XYZ file of N, CA and C in Angstrom:
414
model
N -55.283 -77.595 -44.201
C -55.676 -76.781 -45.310
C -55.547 -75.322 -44.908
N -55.438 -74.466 -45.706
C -55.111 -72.944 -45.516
C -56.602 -72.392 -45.688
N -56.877 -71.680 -44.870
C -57.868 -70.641 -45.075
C -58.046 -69.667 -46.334
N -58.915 -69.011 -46.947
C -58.387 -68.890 -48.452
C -59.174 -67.274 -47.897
N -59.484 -67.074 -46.562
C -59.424 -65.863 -46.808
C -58.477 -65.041 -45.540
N -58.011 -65.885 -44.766
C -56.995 -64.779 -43.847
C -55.608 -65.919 -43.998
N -55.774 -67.089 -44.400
C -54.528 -67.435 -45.219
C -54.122 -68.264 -43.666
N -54.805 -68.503 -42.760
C -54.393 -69.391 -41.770
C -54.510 -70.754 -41.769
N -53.643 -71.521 -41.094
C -53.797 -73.124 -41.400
C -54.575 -73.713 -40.363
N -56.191 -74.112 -40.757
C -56.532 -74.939 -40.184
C -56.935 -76.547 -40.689
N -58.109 -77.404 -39.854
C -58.115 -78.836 -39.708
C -59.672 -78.438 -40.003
N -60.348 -77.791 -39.808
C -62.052 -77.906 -39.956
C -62.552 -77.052 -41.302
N -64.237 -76.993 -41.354
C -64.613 -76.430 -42.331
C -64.538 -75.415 -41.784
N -64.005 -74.692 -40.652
C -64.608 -73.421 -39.975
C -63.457 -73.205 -39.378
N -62.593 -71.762 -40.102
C -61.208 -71.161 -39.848
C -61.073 -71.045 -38.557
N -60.108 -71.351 -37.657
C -60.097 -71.523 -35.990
C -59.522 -69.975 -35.743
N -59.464 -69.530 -36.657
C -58.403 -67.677 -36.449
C -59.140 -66.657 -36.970
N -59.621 -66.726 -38.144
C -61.360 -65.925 -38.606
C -62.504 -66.128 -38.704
N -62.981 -67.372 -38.276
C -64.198 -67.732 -37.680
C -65.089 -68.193 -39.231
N -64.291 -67.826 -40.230
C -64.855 -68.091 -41.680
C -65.010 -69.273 -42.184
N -66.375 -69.709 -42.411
C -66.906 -70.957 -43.616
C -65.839 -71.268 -44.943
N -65.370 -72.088 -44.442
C -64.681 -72.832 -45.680
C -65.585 -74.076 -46.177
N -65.381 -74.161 -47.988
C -66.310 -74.571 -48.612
C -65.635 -76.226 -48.779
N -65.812 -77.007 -48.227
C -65.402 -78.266 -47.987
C -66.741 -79.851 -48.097
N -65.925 -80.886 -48.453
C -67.269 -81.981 -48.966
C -67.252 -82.309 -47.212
N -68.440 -82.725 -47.167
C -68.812 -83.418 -45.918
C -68.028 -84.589 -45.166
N -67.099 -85.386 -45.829
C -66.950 -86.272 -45.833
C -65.799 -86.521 -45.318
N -64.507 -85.255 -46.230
C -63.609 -84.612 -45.493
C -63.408 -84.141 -43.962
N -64.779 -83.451 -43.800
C -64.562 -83.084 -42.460
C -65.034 -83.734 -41.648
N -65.271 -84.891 -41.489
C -65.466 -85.543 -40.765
C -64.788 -86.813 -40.486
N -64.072 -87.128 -41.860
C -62.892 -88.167 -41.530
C -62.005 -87.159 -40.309
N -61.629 -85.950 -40.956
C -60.870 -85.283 -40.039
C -60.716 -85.191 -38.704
N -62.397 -84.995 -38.496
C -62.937 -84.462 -37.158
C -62.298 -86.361 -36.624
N -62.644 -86.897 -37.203
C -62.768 -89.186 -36.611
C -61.153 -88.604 -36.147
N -60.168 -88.584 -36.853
C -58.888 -88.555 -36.813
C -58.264 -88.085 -35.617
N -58.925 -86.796 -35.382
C -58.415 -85.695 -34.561
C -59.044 -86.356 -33.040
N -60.251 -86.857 -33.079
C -60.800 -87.876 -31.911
C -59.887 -89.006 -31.749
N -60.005 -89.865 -32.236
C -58.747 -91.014 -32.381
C -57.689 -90.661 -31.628
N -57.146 -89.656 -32.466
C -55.468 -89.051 -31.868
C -55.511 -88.679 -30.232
N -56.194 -87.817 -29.902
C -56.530 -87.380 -28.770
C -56.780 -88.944 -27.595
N -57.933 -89.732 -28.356
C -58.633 -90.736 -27.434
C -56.984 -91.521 -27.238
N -56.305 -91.514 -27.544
C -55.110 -92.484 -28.109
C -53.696 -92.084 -26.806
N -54.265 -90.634 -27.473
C -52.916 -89.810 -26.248
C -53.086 -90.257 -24.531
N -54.765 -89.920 -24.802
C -55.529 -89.739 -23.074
C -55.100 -90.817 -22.804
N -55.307 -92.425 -23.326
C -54.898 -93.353 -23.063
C -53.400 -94.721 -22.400
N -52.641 -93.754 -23.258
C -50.987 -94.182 -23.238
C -50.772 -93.038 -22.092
N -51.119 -92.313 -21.489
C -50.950 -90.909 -20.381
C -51.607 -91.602 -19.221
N -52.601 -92.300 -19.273
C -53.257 -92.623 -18.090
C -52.449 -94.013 -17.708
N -52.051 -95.229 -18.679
C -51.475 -96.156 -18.516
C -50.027 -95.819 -18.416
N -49.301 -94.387 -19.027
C -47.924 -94.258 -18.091
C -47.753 -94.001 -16.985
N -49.203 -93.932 -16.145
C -49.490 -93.130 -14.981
C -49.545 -94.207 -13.706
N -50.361 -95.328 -14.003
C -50.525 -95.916 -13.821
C -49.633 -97.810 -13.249
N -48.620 -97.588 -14.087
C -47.379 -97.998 -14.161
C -46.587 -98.092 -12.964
N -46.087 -98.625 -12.140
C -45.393 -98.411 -11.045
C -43.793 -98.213 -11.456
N -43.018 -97.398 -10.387
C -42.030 -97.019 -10.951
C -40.537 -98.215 -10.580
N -41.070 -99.031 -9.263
C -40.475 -100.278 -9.317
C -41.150 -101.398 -8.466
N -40.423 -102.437 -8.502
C -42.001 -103.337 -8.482
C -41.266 -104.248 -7.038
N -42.185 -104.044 -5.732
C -41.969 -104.699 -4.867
C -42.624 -105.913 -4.259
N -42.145 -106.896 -4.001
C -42.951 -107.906 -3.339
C -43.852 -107.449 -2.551
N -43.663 -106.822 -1.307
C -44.118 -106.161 -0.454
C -44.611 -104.525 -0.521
N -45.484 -104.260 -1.315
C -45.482 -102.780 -1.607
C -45.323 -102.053 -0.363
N -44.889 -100.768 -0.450
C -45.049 -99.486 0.527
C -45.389 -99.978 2.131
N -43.924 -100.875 2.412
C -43.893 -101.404 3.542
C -42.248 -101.265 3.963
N -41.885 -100.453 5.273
C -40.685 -100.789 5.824
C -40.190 -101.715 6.803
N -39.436 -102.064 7.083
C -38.569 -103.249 7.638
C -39.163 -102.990 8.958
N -39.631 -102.092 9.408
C -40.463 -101.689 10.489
C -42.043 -102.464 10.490
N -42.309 -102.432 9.704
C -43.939 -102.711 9.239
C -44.158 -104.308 9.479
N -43.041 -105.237 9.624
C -43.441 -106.840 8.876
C -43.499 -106.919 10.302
N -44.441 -108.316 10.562
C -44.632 -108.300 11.604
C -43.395 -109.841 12.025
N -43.013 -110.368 12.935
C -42.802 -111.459 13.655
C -43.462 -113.255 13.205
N -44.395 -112.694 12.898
C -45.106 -114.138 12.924
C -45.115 -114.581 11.630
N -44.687 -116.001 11.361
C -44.759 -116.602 10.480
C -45.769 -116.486 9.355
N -45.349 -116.787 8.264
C -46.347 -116.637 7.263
C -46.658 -118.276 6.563
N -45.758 -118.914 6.733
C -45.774 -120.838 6.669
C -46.866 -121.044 7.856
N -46.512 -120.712 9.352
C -47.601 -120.824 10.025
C -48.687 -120.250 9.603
N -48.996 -119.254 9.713
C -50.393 -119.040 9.461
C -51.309 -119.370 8.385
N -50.362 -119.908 7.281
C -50.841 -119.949 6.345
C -51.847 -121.578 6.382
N -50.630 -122.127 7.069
C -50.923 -123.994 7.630
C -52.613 -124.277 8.860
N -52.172 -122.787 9.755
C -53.426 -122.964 10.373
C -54.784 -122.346 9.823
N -54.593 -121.415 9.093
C -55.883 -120.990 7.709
C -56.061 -122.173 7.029
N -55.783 -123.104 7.089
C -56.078 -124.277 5.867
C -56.944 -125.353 6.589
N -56.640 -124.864 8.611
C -57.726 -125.865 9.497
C -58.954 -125.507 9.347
N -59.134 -124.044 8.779
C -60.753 -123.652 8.662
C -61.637 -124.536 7.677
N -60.789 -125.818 7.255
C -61.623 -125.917 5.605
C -61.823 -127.604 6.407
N -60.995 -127.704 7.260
C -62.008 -128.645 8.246
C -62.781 -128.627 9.753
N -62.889 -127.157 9.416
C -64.294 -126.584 11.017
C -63.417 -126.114 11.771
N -62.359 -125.992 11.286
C -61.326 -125.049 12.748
C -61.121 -123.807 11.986
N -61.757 -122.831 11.871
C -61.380 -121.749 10.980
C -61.275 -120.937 12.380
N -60.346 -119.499 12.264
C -59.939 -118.706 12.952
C -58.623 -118.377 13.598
N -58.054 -120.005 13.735
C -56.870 -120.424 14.304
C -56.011 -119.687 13.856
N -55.755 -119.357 12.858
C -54.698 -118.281 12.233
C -55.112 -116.696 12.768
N -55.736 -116.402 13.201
C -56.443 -114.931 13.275
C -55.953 -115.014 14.686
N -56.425 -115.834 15.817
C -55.664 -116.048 16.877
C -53.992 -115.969 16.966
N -53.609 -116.765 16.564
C -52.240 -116.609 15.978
C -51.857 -115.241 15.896
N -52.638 -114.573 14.918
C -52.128 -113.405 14.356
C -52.188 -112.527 15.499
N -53.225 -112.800 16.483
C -53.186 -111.610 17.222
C -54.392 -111.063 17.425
N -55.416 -111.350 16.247
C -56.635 -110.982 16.165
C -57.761 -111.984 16.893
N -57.663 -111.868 18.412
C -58.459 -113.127 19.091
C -59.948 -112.993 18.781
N -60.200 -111.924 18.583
C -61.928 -111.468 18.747
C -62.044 -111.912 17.641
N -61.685 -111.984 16.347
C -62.573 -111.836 15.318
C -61.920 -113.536 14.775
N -60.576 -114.279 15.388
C -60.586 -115.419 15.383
C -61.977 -116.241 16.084
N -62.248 -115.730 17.316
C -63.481 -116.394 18.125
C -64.734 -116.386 17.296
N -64.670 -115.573 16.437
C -65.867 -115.351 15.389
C -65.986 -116.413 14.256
N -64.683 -116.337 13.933
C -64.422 -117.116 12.744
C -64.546 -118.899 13.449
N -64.134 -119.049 14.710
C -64.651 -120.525 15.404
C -65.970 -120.912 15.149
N -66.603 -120.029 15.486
C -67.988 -120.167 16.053
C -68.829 -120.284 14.329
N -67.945 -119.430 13.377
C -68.848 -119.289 11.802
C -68.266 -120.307 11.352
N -67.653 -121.231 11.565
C -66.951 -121.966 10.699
C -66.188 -121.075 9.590
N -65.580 -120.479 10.071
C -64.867 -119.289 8.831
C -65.467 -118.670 8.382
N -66.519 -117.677 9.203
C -67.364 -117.026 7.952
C -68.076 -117.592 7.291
N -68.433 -118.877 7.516
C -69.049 -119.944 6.231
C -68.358 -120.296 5.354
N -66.884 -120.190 5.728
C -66.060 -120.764 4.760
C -65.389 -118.984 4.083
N -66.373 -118.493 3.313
C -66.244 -117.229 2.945
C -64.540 -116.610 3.064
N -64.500 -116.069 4.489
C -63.975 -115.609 5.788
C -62.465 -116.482 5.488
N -62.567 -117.764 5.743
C -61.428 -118.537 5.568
C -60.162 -118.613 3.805
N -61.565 -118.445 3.327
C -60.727 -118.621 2.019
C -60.250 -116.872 1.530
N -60.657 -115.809 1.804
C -60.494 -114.518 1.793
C -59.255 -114.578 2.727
N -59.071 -114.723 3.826
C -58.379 -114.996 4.689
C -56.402 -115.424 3.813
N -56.971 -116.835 3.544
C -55.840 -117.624 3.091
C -55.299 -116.920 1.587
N -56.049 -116.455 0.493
C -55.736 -115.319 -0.603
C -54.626 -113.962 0.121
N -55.381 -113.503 1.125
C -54.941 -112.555 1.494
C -53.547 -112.303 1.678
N -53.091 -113.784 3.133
C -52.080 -114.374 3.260
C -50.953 -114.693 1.818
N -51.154 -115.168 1.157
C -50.535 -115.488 -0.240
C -50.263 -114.592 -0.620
N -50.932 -113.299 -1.046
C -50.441 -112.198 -1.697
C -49.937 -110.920 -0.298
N -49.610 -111.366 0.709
C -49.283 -110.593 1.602
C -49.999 -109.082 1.759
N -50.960 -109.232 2.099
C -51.805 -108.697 2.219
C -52.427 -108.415 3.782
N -52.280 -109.613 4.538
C -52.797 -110.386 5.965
C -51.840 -109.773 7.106
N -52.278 -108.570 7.517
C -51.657 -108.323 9.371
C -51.725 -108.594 10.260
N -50.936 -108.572 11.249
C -51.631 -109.158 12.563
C -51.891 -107.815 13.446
N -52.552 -108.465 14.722
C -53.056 -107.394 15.251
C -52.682 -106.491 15.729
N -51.231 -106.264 15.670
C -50.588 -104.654 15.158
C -50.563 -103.983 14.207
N -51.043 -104.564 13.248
C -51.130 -103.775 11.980
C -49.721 -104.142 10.981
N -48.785 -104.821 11.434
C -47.816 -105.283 10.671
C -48.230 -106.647 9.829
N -47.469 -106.328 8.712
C -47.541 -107.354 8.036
C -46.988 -108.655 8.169
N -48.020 -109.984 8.050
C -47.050 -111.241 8.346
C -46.890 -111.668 6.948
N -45.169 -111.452 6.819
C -44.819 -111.822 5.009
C -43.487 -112.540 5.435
N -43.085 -113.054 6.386
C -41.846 -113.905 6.433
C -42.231 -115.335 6.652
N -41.594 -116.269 6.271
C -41.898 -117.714 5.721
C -40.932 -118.099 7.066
């Protein structure tokens, strides 16, 4: 709507360029005001989810040919599956990680916990060994 006294185009009851009361129903300005929220809430939204978006999609995220480690991922995956009959850790050994395999002996996997976090991890390649490389080769 045009301002009817400095002739500027605004969206509210209240000229955004002369600061002047425009004589408007209630009802109007506030569908407006809903609209102008909407639009905005709408933008913020499709901006944060283009953001969000990856720009290509890797099995292995933000990992180089440097990073994977040696050790099987069929193995470890086979000896993570002894934790679910009282041998939990065996894979952590394997991996490299003896200390916190000896832990996982002695907890029965964490209480199980430990083992099944463990074996998820593994699956979505996630699981290093105790260099810090990833075990993602089958």
């Amino acid at each position: 709507m045009k301002c009817p006294y400095c002739g500027g185009e605004t969206r509210y009851a209240k000229c955004e360029f002369c600061d002047s009361v425009i004589a408007q129903s209630a009802g109007e300005t506030v569908s407006e005001m809903f609209q102008d929220v909407t639009r905005n809430v709408t933008q913020n939204i499709a901006q944060s989810m283009a953001q969000n978006i990856p720009n290509k999609i890797n099995i292995i995220p933000d990992t180089n040919i440097t990073d994977i480690s040696k050790k099987s991922k069929s193995t470890a995956i086979a000896l993570c599956c002894l934790g679910f009959v009282g041998l939990g850790g065996i894979h952590r050994m394997y991996a490299g990680k003896v200390g916190t395999g000896i832990v996982w002996l002695c907890t029965v996997g964490c209480f199980g916990v430990g083992t099944v976090m463990d074996l998820v991890s593994l699956i979505i390649n996630k699981f290093d060994d105790g260099k810090g490389k990833l075990i993602s080769k089958w």
